[in-house]
Amino acid sequence: MNNRLLISLFVSCSYLISCEKLGTDYPRTFIDDASYTKNELSNIDRDSLVLFQWNIGHFSNGVYQYPTLDTSKANEFRDFVLLSRPDILSINEYSRLWGSSTNYTRETVFGIYTYAYLGAQNNYSCNAIFSGIPLYNVKYNTYRCNAFANITHTSLVKAEDYYYLSSLFNWKNHQVNFVSTHLAFDKYDDDVVKNQIMELIESFDKEEYVVMCGDWNSNPEVYEIFIEKGYTLLSTGKDPYYITFPSTSQYFDNIMIKGLSMSNIKIIKTDLSDHYPILCTISLND
């Protein structure tokens, strides 16, 4: 299948967020920017939570031309996730069409997770959140600045394809904001990424507790923006241990927190994707 046909299929099958409880026969329910508040009254009373951030590379090591995922490979992904059993997973380059049906990867790889929040499939861009704890007010958010951005090094992707999922969960009676994103990348111009980050930070400026997970397509200089705004980063992009895109030794994947503490940081090396996943434990500061 050539790239042009694949992109056409992705565009025609783009969705907004769906939220479904796994392991049941719930009908597939699609929601738009309206708040999803079914789980609003739930309160998590644990001392810590484990987070997992991974650009899963379309389940094909970042190669877009392979639109199927056989059972053996799907089980390999599932077993890899089971090794860590994180509480919340942020997945980038998730692909709804990778497998025998649109539900295949969700059920086979992430079927142990009670809640699945699947973002839009915009060409190559698709974010998903899988969670063992209920999230609410889940929203699909576009970057306003992307409407004016131009990716100069390729015509295969557009800045407006990239977005973020925002959500909330109650933790010991504190409201925590959880974000999953994948930023548009222009290898000739950092301004594309910088503008997205500034817009994201501004959106949560008044929030006390924030977790942002994603493939940031960023470098140490760009990460300084988060530090200046009071965020703690899993990686500042200066220690080789934290490389997550090994082919070019980049620090693309990262987790940023505000009002929380982070510990037990791990970079997990694997050849299942062209990105390494990252794992950490978070806790409330008070």
Short mmCIF file of C-alpha atoms in Angstrom, two decimals:
data_model
loop_
_atom_site.label_atom_id
_atom_site.label_comp_id
_atom_site.label_asym_id
_atom_site.label_seq_id
_atom_site.Cartn_x
_atom_site.Cartn_y
_atom_site.Cartn_z
CA MET A 1 0.00 0.00 0.00
CA ASN A 2 1.54 3.32 -1.01
CA ASN A 3 1.79 6.31 1.30
CA ARG A 4 -0.83 8.34 -0.57
CA LEU A 5 -3.45 5.60 -0.31
CA LEU A 6 -2.60 4.95 3.34
CA ILE A 7 -2.98 8.63 4.21
CA SER A 8 -6.30 8.73 2.39
CA LEU A 9 -7.55 5.78 4.42
CA PHE A 10 -6.42 7.38 7.67
CA VAL A 11 -8.11 10.67 6.87
CA SER A 12 -11.37 9.02 5.90
CA CYS A 13 -11.36 7.06 9.17
CA SER A 14 -10.41 9.92 11.51
CA TYR A 15 -12.35 9.96 14.75
CA LEU A 16 -12.62 12.11 17.79
CA ILE A 17 -12.19 10.58 21.21
CA SER A 18 -13.86 7.31 22.05
CA CYS A 19 -14.06 6.16 25.63
CA GLU A 20 -14.90 2.58 26.38
CA LYS A 21 -14.59 0.13 29.23
CA LEU A 22 -12.58 -2.88 28.17
CA GLY A 23 -13.61 -6.46 28.69
CA THR A 24 -17.29 -5.73 28.11
CA ASP A 25 -19.62 -5.59 25.14
CA TYR A 26 -20.14 -1.84 25.35
CA PRO A 27 -21.05 -0.28 22.02
CA ARG A 28 -18.31 1.95 20.66
CA THR A 29 -19.17 5.46 21.83
CA PHE A 30 -17.61 8.53 20.22
CA ILE A 31 -17.56 11.88 21.96
CA ASP A 32 -16.39 15.29 20.83
CA ASP A 33 -15.04 18.20 22.87
CA ALA A 34 -17.97 17.92 25.29
CA SER A 35 -16.95 16.86 28.78
CA TYR A 36 -17.01 13.20 29.65
CA THR A 37 -17.99 13.22 33.33
CA LYS A 38 -19.20 9.71 34.04
CA ASN A 39 -16.30 9.04 36.44
CA GLU A 40 -16.16 12.45 38.10
CA LEU A 41 -16.97 11.27 41.62
CA SER A 42 -14.26 8.60 41.76
CA ASN A 43 -11.39 9.34 44.14
CA ILE A 44 -8.02 7.57 44.13
CA ASP A 45 -6.66 7.06 47.64
CA ARG A 46 -3.27 5.50 46.84
CA ASP A 47 0.07 7.02 47.84
CA SER A 48 1.64 6.72 44.39
CA LEU A 49 0.84 6.01 40.74
CA VAL A 50 3.02 4.55 37.99
CA LEU A 51 3.10 6.33 34.61
CA PHE A 52 4.22 4.95 31.26
CA GLN A 53 4.97 7.07 28.18
CA TRP A 54 5.65 5.43 24.82
CA ASN A 55 5.65 6.34 21.17
CA ILE A 56 4.69 2.87 20.01
CA GLY A 57 5.65 3.54 16.39
CA HIS A 58 2.40 2.31 14.82
CA PHE A 59 3.19 -1.18 16.17
CA SER A 60 5.62 -1.47 13.27
CA ASN A 61 8.82 0.13 14.52
CA GLY A 62 7.86 3.47 13.08
CA VAL A 63 7.33 2.11 9.56
CA TYR A 64 3.95 3.33 8.33
CA GLN A 65 3.58 0.96 5.38
CA TYR A 66 2.67 -2.12 7.42
CA PRO A 67 -1.06 -1.98 8.21
CA THR A 68 -1.45 -5.31 10.02
CA LEU A 69 -0.36 -6.70 13.35
CA ASP A 70 -0.39 -10.48 13.67
CA THR A 71 -1.34 -12.26 16.89
CA SER A 72 2.22 -13.24 17.75
CA LYS A 73 3.49 -9.67 17.52
CA ALA A 74 0.45 -8.30 19.36
CA ASN A 75 1.10 -10.71 22.22
CA GLU A 76 4.71 -9.56 22.31
CA PHE A 77 3.55 -5.97 22.82
CA ARG A 78 1.05 -7.10 25.46
CA ASP A 79 3.65 -9.08 27.42
CA PHE A 80 6.03 -6.13 27.30
CA VAL A 81 3.42 -3.81 28.82
CA LEU A 82 2.55 -6.42 31.44
CA LEU A 83 6.14 -6.39 32.70
CA SER A 84 5.63 -2.90 34.15
CA ARG A 85 1.86 -2.85 34.78
CA PRO A 86 1.67 0.96 34.94
CA ASP A 87 -1.48 2.66 36.20
CA ILE A 88 -1.78 5.14 33.30
CA LEU A 89 -0.25 4.80 29.84
CA SER A 90 0.22 7.61 27.33
CA ILE A 91 0.66 6.11 23.86
CA ASN A 92 1.69 8.09 20.76
CA GLU A 93 1.55 6.85 17.17
CA TYR A 94 -1.17 4.46 18.25
CA SER A 95 -2.94 3.26 15.12
CA ARG A 96 -6.61 2.36 15.04
CA LEU A 97 -6.19 0.50 11.74
CA TRP A 98 -3.16 -1.60 12.74
CA GLY A 99 -4.68 -5.06 13.01
CA SER A 100 -7.59 -7.13 11.82
CA SER A 101 -10.14 -4.59 13.13
CA THR A 102 -10.23 -1.14 14.72
CA ASN A 103 -10.59 -2.83 18.14
CA TYR A 104 -7.82 -5.38 17.65
CA THR A 105 -4.82 -3.62 19.21
CA ARG A 106 -6.93 -2.12 21.99
CA GLU A 107 -8.27 -5.50 23.04
CA THR A 108 -5.17 -7.61 22.40
CA VAL A 109 -2.36 -5.37 23.61
CA PHE A 110 -4.11 -3.21 26.22
CA GLY A 111 -7.03 -5.43 27.21
CA ILE A 112 -5.99 -5.54 30.88
CA TYR A 113 -6.83 -1.83 31.21
CA THR A 114 -10.32 -0.93 32.30
CA TYR A 115 -10.44 2.41 30.52
CA ALA A 116 -9.39 3.32 26.99
CA TYR A 117 -9.45 6.86 25.65
CA LEU A 118 -8.61 6.89 21.94
CA GLY A 119 -7.85 10.14 20.15
CA ALA A 120 -8.33 11.01 16.51
CA GLN A 121 -6.43 9.22 13.76
CA ASN A 122 -5.09 12.21 11.82
CA ASN A 123 -2.86 10.73 9.16
CA TYR A 124 0.15 9.40 11.13
CA SER A 125 -0.84 11.12 14.38
CA CYS A 126 -2.91 9.27 16.98
CA ASN A 127 -2.74 9.55 20.78
CA ALA A 128 -4.33 7.14 23.23
CA ILE A 129 -4.58 6.85 27.01
CA PHE A 130 -5.07 3.48 28.72
CA SER A 131 -5.74 3.50 32.41
CA GLY A 132 -6.58 1.32 35.35
CA ILE A 133 -8.09 4.34 37.11
CA PRO A 134 -11.05 6.35 35.79
CA LEU A 135 -10.36 9.65 34.07
CA TYR A 136 -13.02 12.24 33.39
CA ASN A 137 -13.54 15.40 31.38
CA VAL A 138 -11.53 13.80 28.57
CA LYS A 139 -11.10 16.22 25.65
CA TYR A 140 -9.55 16.33 22.22
CA ASN A 141 -7.65 19.61 21.87
CA THR A 142 -6.14 21.18 18.78
CA TYR A 143 -3.11 23.47 18.94
CA ARG A 144 -4.27 26.85 17.70
CA CYS A 145 -0.74 27.73 16.61
CA ASN A 146 -0.61 24.71 14.28
CA ALA A 147 -3.07 26.39 11.96
CA PHE A 148 -0.28 28.81 11.00
CA ALA A 149 2.65 26.36 11.10
CA ASN A 150 4.28 24.87 8.05
CA ILE A 151 6.37 21.68 8.17
CA THR A 152 9.22 22.38 5.80
CA HIS A 153 11.11 19.08 5.60
CA THR A 154 8.25 16.83 4.41
CA SER A 155 4.87 17.00 2.71
CA LEU A 156 3.63 13.76 4.30
CA VAL A 157 2.56 15.33 7.61
CA LYS A 158 0.82 18.56 8.49
CA ALA A 159 1.18 20.52 11.72
CA GLU A 160 -2.60 20.60 12.18
CA ASP A 161 -2.65 16.78 12.42
CA TYR A 162 -1.09 16.98 15.89
CA TYR A 163 -3.10 17.54 19.05
CA TYR A 164 -3.33 16.68 22.74
CA LEU A 165 -5.74 14.74 24.93
CA SER A 166 -6.51 16.35 28.28
CA SER A 167 -8.24 14.70 31.22
CA LEU A 168 -8.69 14.84 34.97
CA PHE A 169 -8.60 12.42 37.86
CA ASN A 170 -9.26 12.87 41.57
CA TRP A 171 -6.36 11.83 43.76
CA LYS A 172 -6.78 12.09 47.52
CA ASN A 173 -9.32 14.84 46.91
CA HIS A 174 -6.95 16.78 44.64
CA GLN A 175 -7.81 17.37 41.00
CA VAL A 176 -4.92 16.30 38.75
CA ASN A 177 -4.71 17.23 35.07
CA PHE A 178 -3.34 14.52 32.79
CA VAL A 179 -2.20 15.28 29.23
CA SER A 180 -1.03 13.03 26.40
CA THR A 181 0.44 14.67 23.32
CA HIS A 182 2.67 14.27 20.29
CA LEU A 183 4.10 17.50 18.96
CA ALA A 184 4.55 18.36 15.31
CA PHE A 185 8.19 18.37 14.32
CA ASP A 186 10.12 20.47 11.85
CA LYS A 187 13.79 19.57 11.82
CA TYR A 188 14.67 22.97 10.36
CA ASP A 189 12.67 25.15 12.73
CA ASP A 190 12.29 24.84 16.54
CA ASP A 191 9.60 27.52 16.56
CA VAL A 192 6.92 24.98 15.59
CA VAL A 193 7.53 22.94 18.75
CA LYS A 194 8.19 25.98 20.96
CA ASN A 195 4.86 27.54 20.04
CA GLN A 196 2.97 24.34 20.83
CA ILE A 197 4.70 24.02 24.21
CA MET A 198 3.98 27.65 25.14
CA GLU A 199 0.34 27.20 24.20
CA LEU A 200 0.11 24.01 26.28
CA ILE A 201 1.76 25.59 29.33
CA GLU A 202 -0.55 28.60 29.07
CA SER A 203 -3.60 26.32 28.97
CA PHE A 204 -2.70 24.84 32.36
CA ASP A 205 -1.09 27.89 33.91
CA LYS A 206 -3.66 28.20 36.70
CA GLU A 207 -3.79 24.48 37.52
CA GLU A 208 -1.97 23.27 40.66
CA TYR A 209 -1.42 19.62 39.68
CA VAL A 210 -0.42 18.75 36.13
CA VAL A 211 1.09 15.71 34.39
CA MET A 212 2.12 16.01 30.74
CA CYS A 213 3.31 12.94 28.85
CA GLY A 214 4.34 12.80 25.24
CA ASP A 215 6.69 12.63 22.33
CA TRP A 216 7.84 16.24 22.37
CA ASN A 217 10.20 16.12 19.38
CA SER A 218 12.32 18.51 21.42
CA ASN A 219 15.89 19.19 22.46
CA PRO A 220 17.45 20.38 25.77
CA GLU A 221 17.09 24.04 24.81
CA VAL A 222 13.36 23.67 24.21
CA TYR A 223 12.87 21.73 27.46
CA GLU A 224 14.16 24.78 29.34
CA ILE A 225 10.79 26.41 28.65
CA PHE A 226 9.11 23.92 31.01
CA ILE A 227 11.74 24.41 33.71
CA GLU A 228 11.33 28.20 33.56
CA LYS A 229 7.58 27.72 34.08
CA GLY A 230 8.03 25.64 37.23
CA TYR A 231 7.75 22.10 35.85
CA THR A 232 9.88 19.14 36.91
CA LEU A 233 11.05 17.03 33.99
CA LEU A 234 11.81 13.34 33.88
CA SER A 235 14.70 14.28 31.59
CA THR A 236 16.34 17.60 30.77
CA GLY A 237 17.82 16.02 27.65
CA LYS A 238 21.43 16.13 28.83
CA ASP A 239 22.12 12.67 30.28
CA PRO A 240 22.60 9.87 27.70
CA TYR A 241 20.70 7.45 29.95
CA TYR A 242 17.49 9.26 29.02
CA ILE A 243 17.81 8.88 25.25
CA THR A 244 14.49 7.54 23.93
CA PHE A 245 15.05 7.71 20.17
CA PRO A 246 18.23 5.67 19.78
CA SER A 247 18.69 5.91 16.01
CA THR A 248 19.66 9.59 16.32
CA SER A 249 20.33 9.73 20.10
CA GLN A 250 17.41 12.08 20.80
CA TYR A 251 15.48 12.77 24.02
CA PHE A 252 12.07 13.04 22.38
CA ASP A 253 9.88 11.26 24.96
CA ASN A 254 9.42 12.93 28.31
CA ILE A 255 7.13 13.44 31.30
CA MET A 256 6.59 16.86 32.90
CA ILE A 257 4.91 17.38 36.27
CA LYS A 258 3.77 20.33 38.37
CA GLY A 259 2.76 20.11 42.04
CA LEU A 260 3.88 16.48 42.21
CA SER A 261 7.00 14.42 42.92
CA MET A 262 8.65 11.90 40.59
CA SER A 263 10.79 8.85 41.43
CA ASN A 264 11.78 5.39 40.18
CA ILE A 265 12.57 6.65 36.68
CA LYS A 266 13.38 4.03 34.06
CA ILE A 267 14.14 4.04 30.34
CA ILE A 268 13.17 0.62 29.00
CA LYS A 269 15.17 -0.50 25.98
CA THR A 270 13.26 -2.53 23.41
CA ASP A 271 13.22 -3.13 19.66
CA LEU A 272 9.40 -3.20 19.53
CA SER A 273 9.37 0.46 18.50
CA ASP A 274 11.82 3.03 17.22
CA HIS A 275 11.27 4.80 20.58
CA TYR A 276 12.08 3.53 24.06
CA PRO A 277 9.27 3.84 26.63
CA ILE A 278 9.78 5.70 29.89
CA LEU A 279 8.41 4.77 33.31
CA CYS A 280 8.15 6.68 36.56
CA THR A 281 6.29 6.85 39.85
CA ILE A 282 4.50 10.03 40.89
CA SER A 283 3.20 11.14 44.28
CA LEU A 284 1.53 14.21 45.74
CA ASN A 285 3.79 16.73 47.41
CA ASP A 286 1.51 17.33 50.40
#
